[in-house]
Each structure stands twice: as C-alpha cells, then as structure tokens.
Amino acid sequence: MNKPRIVVIGSLNMDIVVETSRFPRVGETLTGEHVHFIPGGKGANQAVAAARLGGQTTMIGSVGDDMFGQSLIESLQQDAISTDHVIRIAGTPTGIASIMLAESDNQIVVVPGANASCLPEHIQAVEQVIAEHDIVLVQLEIPLETASAVCQLAKKLGKIVILNPAPARELPEAMLKCVDYITPNRLELATLTGIDASGDHLQTAMEALLEMGPSCVITTLGEEGSAFLRKGETLVKVPAYRVPVVDTTGAGDAYNGGLAYALAAGNELKEAVAFACKVSAMSVTKLGAQAGMPTQEDLKILNQPIR
C-alpha cells in the first residue's frame, strides 16, 4: 500500500520557549526557569505530525538566510520531510514565535519574518508538486492571499483541502468555497462567524461557518474532544483522552497533522477525527511542538477516550 501523501503549505518558525512558574502581570518582570530554542511554526509542526505518523510529506514555505532558517530545514529533513520547496529569502530573518509556558498553559507572540514572503507566485511554481499529493493542508501564518491561492489551486486540481484557520481572520468567500474541512477551535470559530461558540451555541456557530462555504466544519474543543458537522447532517461529538499535560503548544498542529494523515489513508470522517484527538492528546505529554509529535507506536499506549 502506498503511503498517504500530504503537502503542507505554511509557516516555519524558531520557537523561543521560556518556562516560568506563572505568567507575569502587566509591567512585571519575572525570573524564568528555562529557555529552549525549538523548531516550530504551524506549517512545519503539522508537517512533522503527518510525517511521524507515516505520511509521505512535503513542506512548502519560506525561511530566512540565517542560522535559524538552516536549522529548521535540517530539522524537517530528520523526519524525512521533503524540503525541496522551502525557499530561503535573502536579507530576511526567519520567523520566530516567543512562547511563555506557565501553569500548564501558554502565551504566544509570533513575528512572521520570512513567512511573509511566501507569496502566490511561489504556489503557482509548485503546482505539479501539489498535484502529486492526496491532501493539501494550509494555515494562516502565511499571507492570506497565498493561503487563498493554495485552496483555489488545490481545488482546481481535485485535491482534498484542509484549512486550519489560525490565527483566525476574516476569510474570502472564494477561498472558503474551496475548503473541504475547516478546523477552528472555539475561539477561532467565534472570530470567523461573529457568534459565541460556547455551550449550546456551538452548533449555531458551526452551521454559520458551513454557510460561508466549507463542506465540513471540525471544531476542536480541548479536553472536551471535537465536534464535526457536514451540510444536511447532525452534529457529531468525539471524546478526548485524559493525559498528563506538559506543553500544549503544538496540540492543534498535532490534531491537524493527524487528521490529514487519517483522511489521506482513507479513513471515514469519524474515525479520522477520533485519530486526530488521539494524536493531539499524545502531543501535549512532551515539551516542544515538534518534539511532542507522536509516532504510530507512541499512540498504542492510549486505549479508550474519556466518555
């Protein structure tokens, strides 16, 4: 059987992770406990997640011509990810994410750097590469016009498109109509629709997003698991797994990489969502977004989800 083929178009960042006992108040200076320099970026994280699960994965994006950029490319190559179409932008720094970890949670500030130079013409130049894959996975840490060009090109090529709308922003109708699966969390869902997505309002917000164009909305709900809704069907909830939490930074990226892998492998949607929940759960048990991405062997220790 051929490996599932996944192409990820998105960001590559160096994550500068600071661990503290608590988050500082405004104007306060705290002494941190540890600092780590960890390969990240939502695009690269999702590529690593898919590759570690067994997917034949290609990364498309941009880095700077600095040491961080070279380090990120080498890190992807260690997971057998094709980096032939990660371009180096001269005179531009690689993107970074400043991440503070405290109290089993995180706060993140992203500086795009070279990610802002991943442009639509770059996507046009790799049309044949996209055509060779089963699933196209894209996020919003690259310019919106580029992400939109990806979705429209992938749909023209008859590919399955997964859009992780993070960070959330208003999206053009032409883009949303090309999306097969959109994967917001509750906050992103509320931002996209203008509807409170908490509690009983969840389905209303998901229905509103469906009306905007995607074929299926899959909402991640943290410790509550996930919910998905397709046009003309009923809302389905999939439970989460209970695990010890070390670092939640890459949980959403693990979820999307797991979902892409499972769908590319031919799983039905409910099975794919359940698999994504399992991948996401395992990812938070280790420090670092990419370091926490599990293999198929890692997933074997998780038995039953929370009911």
PDB file of N, CA and C in Angstrom, residues 13-71:
ATOM      1  N   ASN A  13       8.870  28.507  11.877  1.00  0.00           N
ATOM      2  CA  ASN A  13       9.380  29.433  12.882  1.00  0.00           C
ATOM      3  C   ASN A  13      10.376  28.736  13.791  1.00  0.00           C
ATOM      4  N   MET A  14      11.248  29.516  14.386  1.00  0.00           N
ATOM      5  CA  MET A  14      12.006  29.021  15.527  1.00  0.00           C
ATOM      6  C   MET A  14      11.246  29.463  16.782  1.00  0.00           C
ATOM      7  N   ASP A  15      10.853  28.490  17.603  1.00  0.00           N
ATOM      8  CA  ASP A  15      10.139  28.783  18.836  1.00  0.00           C
ATOM      9  C   ASP A  15      11.141  29.054  19.949  1.00  0.00           C
ATOM     10  N   ILE A  16      11.047  30.217  20.558  1.00  0.00           N
ATOM     11  CA  ILE A  16      11.875  30.560  21.714  1.00  0.00           C
ATOM     12  C   ILE A  16      10.985  30.411  22.934  1.00  0.00           C
ATOM     13  N   VAL A  17      11.171  29.317  23.646  1.00  0.00           N
ATOM     14  CA  VAL A  17      10.250  28.906  24.705  1.00  0.00           C
ATOM     15  C   VAL A  17      10.854  29.209  26.067  1.00  0.00           C
ATOM     16  N   VAL A  18      10.136  29.979  26.861  1.00  0.00           N
ATOM     17  CA  VAL A  18      10.565  30.321  28.221  1.00  0.00           C
ATOM     18  C   VAL A  18       9.595  29.689  29.216  1.00  0.00           C
ATOM     19  N   GLU A  19      10.127  28.925  30.154  1.00  0.00           N
ATOM     20  CA  GLU A  19       9.307  28.322  31.204  1.00  0.00           C
ATOM     21  C   GLU A  19       9.366  29.184  32.461  1.00  0.00           C
ATOM     22  N   THR A  20       8.212  29.495  33.017  1.00  0.00           N
ATOM     23  CA  THR A  20       8.122  30.253  34.267  1.00  0.00           C
ATOM     24  C   THR A  20       7.095  29.588  35.176  1.00  0.00           C
ATOM     25  N   SER A  21       7.104  29.970  36.442  1.00  0.00           N
ATOM     26  CA  SER A  21       6.153  29.389  37.399  1.00  0.00           C
ATOM     27  C   SER A  21       4.756  29.933  37.196  1.00  0.00           C
ATOM     28  N   ARG A  22       4.662  31.146  36.679  1.00  0.00           N
ATOM     29  CA  ARG A  22       3.364  31.776  36.404  1.00  0.00           C
ATOM     30  C   ARG A  22       3.566  32.849  35.348  1.00  0.00           C
ATOM     31  N   PHE A  23       2.452  33.336  34.771  1.00  0.00           N
ATOM     32  CA  PHE A  23       2.545  34.405  33.791  1.00  0.00           C
ATOM     33  C   PHE A  23       2.731  35.751  34.506  1.00  0.00           C
ATOM     34  N   PRO A  24       3.583  36.624  33.976  1.00  0.00           N
ATOM     35  CA  PRO A  24       3.768  37.930  34.617  1.00  0.00           C
ATOM     36  C   PRO A  24       2.549  38.835  34.427  1.00  0.00           C
ATOM     37  N   ARG A  25       2.355  39.698  35.389  1.00  0.00           N
ATOM     38  CA  ARG A  25       1.337  40.735  35.240  1.00  0.00           C
ATOM     39  C   ARG A  25       1.896  41.852  34.358  1.00  0.00           C
ATOM     40  N   VAL A  26       1.017  42.722  33.865  1.00  0.00           N
ATOM     41  CA  VAL A  26       1.462  43.823  33.007  1.00  0.00           C
ATOM     42  C   VAL A  26       2.477  44.680  33.757  1.00  0.00           C
ATOM     43  N   GLY A  27       3.634  44.903  33.139  1.00  0.00           N
ATOM     44  CA  GLY A  27       4.671  45.718  33.736  1.00  0.00           C
ATOM     45  C   GLY A  27       5.573  44.986  34.704  1.00  0.00           C
ATOM     46  N   GLU A  28       5.319  43.697  34.933  1.00  0.00           N
ATOM     47  CA  GLU A  28       6.092  42.929  35.908  1.00  0.00           C
ATOM     48  C   GLU A  28       7.219  42.149  35.218  1.00  0.00           C
ATOM     49  N   THR A  29       8.353  42.037  35.884  1.00  0.00           N
ATOM     50  CA  THR A  29       9.466  41.223  35.415  1.00  0.00           C
ATOM     51  C   THR A  29       9.601  39.991  36.303  1.00  0.00           C
ATOM     52  N   LEU A  30       9.619  38.811  35.675  1.00  0.00           N
ATOM     53  CA  LEU A  30       9.814  37.561  36.401  1.00  0.00           C
ATOM     54  C   LEU A  30      11.132  36.929  35.992  1.00  0.00           C
ATOM     55  N   THR A  31      11.673  36.097  36.861  1.00  0.00           N
ATOM     56  CA  THR A  31      12.836  35.292  36.505  1.00  0.00           C
ATOM     57  C   THR A  31      12.355  33.968  35.946  1.00  0.00           C
ATOM     58  N   GLY A  32      12.745  33.667  34.711  1.00  0.00           N
ATOM     59  CA  GLY A  32      12.335  32.415  34.094  1.00  0.00           C
ATOM     60  C   GLY A  32      13.151  31.246  34.617  1.00  0.00           C
ATOM     61  N   GLU A  33      12.630  30.045  34.375  1.00  0.00           N
ATOM     62  CA  GLU A  33      13.288  28.836  34.866  1.00  0.00           C
ATOM     63  C   GLU A  33      14.165  28.176  33.795  1.00  0.00           C
ATOM     64  N   HIS A  34      13.668  28.146  32.546  1.00  0.00           N
ATOM     65  CA  HIS A  34      14.413  27.529  31.456  1.00  0.00           C
ATOM     66  C   HIS A  34      14.085  28.251  30.158  1.00  0.00           C
ATOM     67  N   VAL A  35      15.007  28.195  29.187  1.00  0.00           N
ATOM     68  CA  VAL A  35      14.739  28.692  27.840  1.00  0.00           C
ATOM     69  C   VAL A  35      15.156  27.613  26.849  1.00  0.00           C
ATOM     70  N   HIS A  36      14.348  27.434  25.793  1.00  0.00           N
ATOM     71  CA  HIS A  36      14.597  26.418  24.785  1.00  0.00           C
ATOM     72  C   HIS A  36      14.425  27.043  23.398  1.00  0.00           C
ATOM     73  N   PHE A  37      15.244  26.623  22.437  1.00  0.00           N
ATOM     74  CA  PHE A  37      15.098  27.026  21.047  1.00  0.00           C
ATOM     75  C   PHE A  37      14.637  25.782  20.282  1.00  0.00           C
ATOM     76  N   ILE A  38      13.369  25.799  19.848  1.00  0.00           N
ATOM     77  CA  ILE A  38      12.722  24.594  19.341  1.00  0.00           C
ATOM     78  C   ILE A  38      12.115  24.870  17.967  1.00  0.00           C
ATOM     79  N   PRO A  39      12.394  24.032  16.965  1.00  0.00           N
ATOM     80  CA  PRO A  39      11.760  24.226  15.655  1.00  0.00           C
ATOM     81  C   PRO A  39      10.239  24.236  15.756  1.00  0.00           C
ATOM     82  N   GLY A  40       9.606  25.204  15.081  1.00  0.00           N
ATOM     83  CA  GLY A  40       8.155  25.325  15.151  1.00  0.00           C
ATOM     84  C   GLY A  40       7.583  25.993  13.914  1.00  0.00           C
ATOM     85  N   GLY A  41       6.476  26.686  14.111  1.00  0.00           N
ATOM     86  CA  GLY A  41       5.681  27.222  13.010  1.00  0.00           C
ATOM     87  C   GLY A  41       4.556  26.261  12.718  1.00  0.00           C
ATOM     88  N   LYS A  42       3.346  26.770  12.561  1.00  0.00           N
ATOM     89  CA  LYS A  42       2.199  25.876  12.410  1.00  0.00           C
ATOM     90  C   LYS A  42       2.350  24.950  11.200  1.00  0.00           C
ATOM     91  N   GLY A  43       2.865  25.476  10.106  1.00  0.00           N
ATOM     92  CA  GLY A  43       3.038  24.632   8.933  1.00  0.00           C
ATOM     93  C   GLY A  43       4.019  23.510   9.180  1.00  0.00           C
ATOM     94  N   ALA A  44       5.210  23.866   9.678  1.00  0.00           N
ATOM     95  CA  ALA A  44       6.239  22.862   9.935  1.00  0.00           C
ATOM     96  C   ALA A  44       5.781  21.860  10.988  1.00  0.00           C
ATOM     97  N   ASN A  45       5.113  22.341  12.028  1.00  0.00           N
ATOM     98  CA  ASN A  45       4.612  21.428  13.069  1.00  0.00           C
ATOM     99  C   ASN A  45       3.668  20.394  12.477  1.00  0.00           C
ATOM    100  N   GLN A  46       2.767  20.839  11.624  1.00  0.00           N
ATOM    101  CA  GLN A  46       1.779  19.923  11.044  1.00  0.00           C
ATOM    102  C   GLN A  46       2.445  18.948  10.079  1.00  0.00           C
ATOM    103  N   ALA A  47       3.489  19.406   9.389  1.00  0.00           N
ATOM    104  CA  ALA A  47       4.229  18.507   8.506  1.00  0.00           C
ATOM    105  C   ALA A  47       4.920  17.409   9.309  1.00  0.00           C
ATOM    106  N   VAL A  48       5.518  17.784  10.427  1.00  0.00           N
ATOM    107  CA  VAL A  48       6.184  16.797  11.284  1.00  0.00           C
ATOM    108  C   VAL A  48       5.162  15.805  11.835  1.00  0.00           C
ATOM    109  N   ALA A  49       4.007  16.310  12.250  1.00  0.00           N
ATOM    110  CA  ALA A  49       2.971  15.414  12.783  1.00  0.00           C
ATOM    111  C   ALA A  49       2.576  14.370  11.753  1.00  0.00           C
ATOM    112  N   ALA A  50       2.320  14.798  10.529  1.00  0.00           N
ATOM    113  CA  ALA A  50       1.908  13.868   9.468  1.00  0.00           C
ATOM    114  C   ALA A  50       3.020  12.895   9.119  1.00  0.00           C
ATOM    115  N   ALA A  51       4.255  13.390   9.069  1.00  0.00           N
ATOM    116  CA  ALA A  51       5.386  12.540   8.691  1.00  0.00           C
ATOM    117  C   ALA A  51       5.658  11.476   9.747  1.00  0.00           C
ATOM    118  N   ARG A  52       5.601  11.844  11.019  1.00  0.00           N
ATOM    119  CA  ARG A  52       5.896  10.872  12.082  1.00  0.00           C
ATOM    120  C   ARG A  52       4.850   9.762  12.139  1.00  0.00           C
ATOM    121  N   LEU A  53       3.673  10.051  11.664  1.00  0.00           N
ATOM    122  CA  LEU A  53       2.624   9.031  11.638  1.00  0.00           C
ATOM    123  C   LEU A  53       2.782   8.079  10.458  1.00  0.00           C
ATOM    124  N   GLY A  54       3.639   8.453   9.524  1.00  0.00           N
ATOM    125  CA  GLY A  54       3.883   7.580   8.379  1.00  0.00           C
ATOM    126  C   GLY A  54       3.530   8.177   7.040  1.00  0.00           C
ATOM    127  N   GLY A  55       3.148   9.458   7.013  1.00  0.00           N
ATOM    128  CA  GLY A  55       2.784  10.095   5.752  1.00  0.00           C
ATOM    129  C   GLY A  55       4.001  10.502   4.931  1.00  0.00           C
ATOM    130  N   GLN A  56       3.871  10.419   3.623  1.00  0.00           N
ATOM    131  CA  GLN A  56       4.889  10.951   2.711  1.00  0.00           C
ATOM    132  C   GLN A  56       4.601  12.446   2.599  1.00  0.00           C
ATOM    133  N   THR A  57       5.448  13.256   3.219  1.00  0.00           N
ATOM    134  CA  THR A  57       5.100  14.653   3.480  1.00  0.00           C
ATOM    135  C   THR A  57       6.065  15.616   2.811  1.00  0.00           C
ATOM    136  N   THR A  58       5.496  16.651   2.203  1.00  0.00           N
ATOM    137  CA  THR A  58       6.273  17.724   1.573  1.00  0.00           C
ATOM    138  C   THR A  58       5.925  19.037   2.247  1.00  0.00           C
ATOM    139  N   MET A  59       6.945  19.839   2.563  1.00  0.00           N
ATOM    140  CA  MET A  59       6.748  21.153   3.168  1.00  0.00           C
ATOM    141  C   MET A  59       7.024  22.234   2.134  1.00  0.00           C
ATOM    142  N   ILE A  60       6.097  23.200   2.027  1.00  0.00           N
ATOM    143  CA  ILE A  60       6.268  24.363   1.156  1.00  0.00           C
ATOM    144  C   ILE A  60       6.170  25.612   2.020  1.00  0.00           C
ATOM    145  N   GLY A  61       7.161  26.472   1.958  1.00  0.00           N
ATOM    146  CA  GLY A  61       7.152  27.679   2.762  1.00  0.00           C
ATOM    147  C   GLY A  61       8.447  28.449   2.581  1.00  0.00           C
ATOM    148  N   SER A  62       8.722  29.388   3.505  1.00  0.00           N
ATOM    149  CA  SER A  62       9.877  30.278   3.383  1.00  0.00           C
ATOM    150  C   SER A  62      10.590  30.434   4.724  1.00  0.00           C
ATOM    151  N   VAL A  63      11.916  30.473   4.661  1.00  0.00           N
ATOM    152  CA  VAL A  63      12.731  30.799   5.826  1.00  0.00           C
ATOM    153  C   VAL A  63      13.732  31.879   5.426  1.00  0.00           C
ATOM    154  N   GLY A  64      14.394  32.451   6.418  1.00  0.00           N
ATOM    155  CA  GLY A  64      15.411  33.456   6.133  1.00  0.00           C
ATOM    156  C   GLY A  64      16.741  32.821   5.795  1.00  0.00           C
ATOM    157  N   ASP A  65      17.717  33.677   5.472  1.00  0.00           N
ATOM    158  CA  ASP A  65      19.049  33.180   5.140  1.00  0.00           C
ATOM    159  C   ASP A  65      19.956  33.231   6.365  1.00  0.00           C
ATOM    160  N   ASP A  66      19.386  32.894   7.524  1.00  0.00           N
ATOM    161  CA  ASP A  66      20.124  32.932   8.779  1.00  0.00           C
ATOM    162  C   ASP A  66      20.269  31.530   9.357  1.00  0.00           C
ATOM    163  N   MET A  67      20.868  31.434  10.533  1.00  0.00           N
ATOM    164  CA  MET A  67      21.104  30.139  11.165  1.00  0.00           C
ATOM    165  C   MET A  67      19.801  29.448  11.537  1.00  0.00           C
ATOM    166  N   PHE A  68      18.800  30.219  11.956  1.00  0.00           N
ATOM    167  CA  PHE A  68      17.516  29.611  12.297  1.00  0.00           C
ATOM    168  C   PHE A  68      16.904  28.920  11.080  1.00  0.00           C
ATOM    169  N   GLY A  69      16.997  29.577   9.918  1.00  0.00           N
ATOM    170  CA  GLY A  69      16.423  29.003   8.712  1.00  0.00           C
ATOM    171  C   GLY A  69      17.072  27.673   8.353  1.00  0.00           C
ATOM    172  N   GLN A  70      18.397  27.621   8.410  1.00  0.00           N
ATOM    173  CA  GLN A  70      19.106  26.382   8.107  1.00  0.00           C
ATOM    174  C   GLN A  70      18.745  25.296   9.117  1.00  0.00           C
ATOM    175  N   SER A  71      18.644  25.679  10.370  1.00  0.00           N
ATOM    176  CA  SER A  71      18.298  24.718  11.420  1.00  0.00           C
ATOM    177  C   SER A  71      16.910  24.131  11.211  1.00  0.00           C
TER     178      SER A  71
END
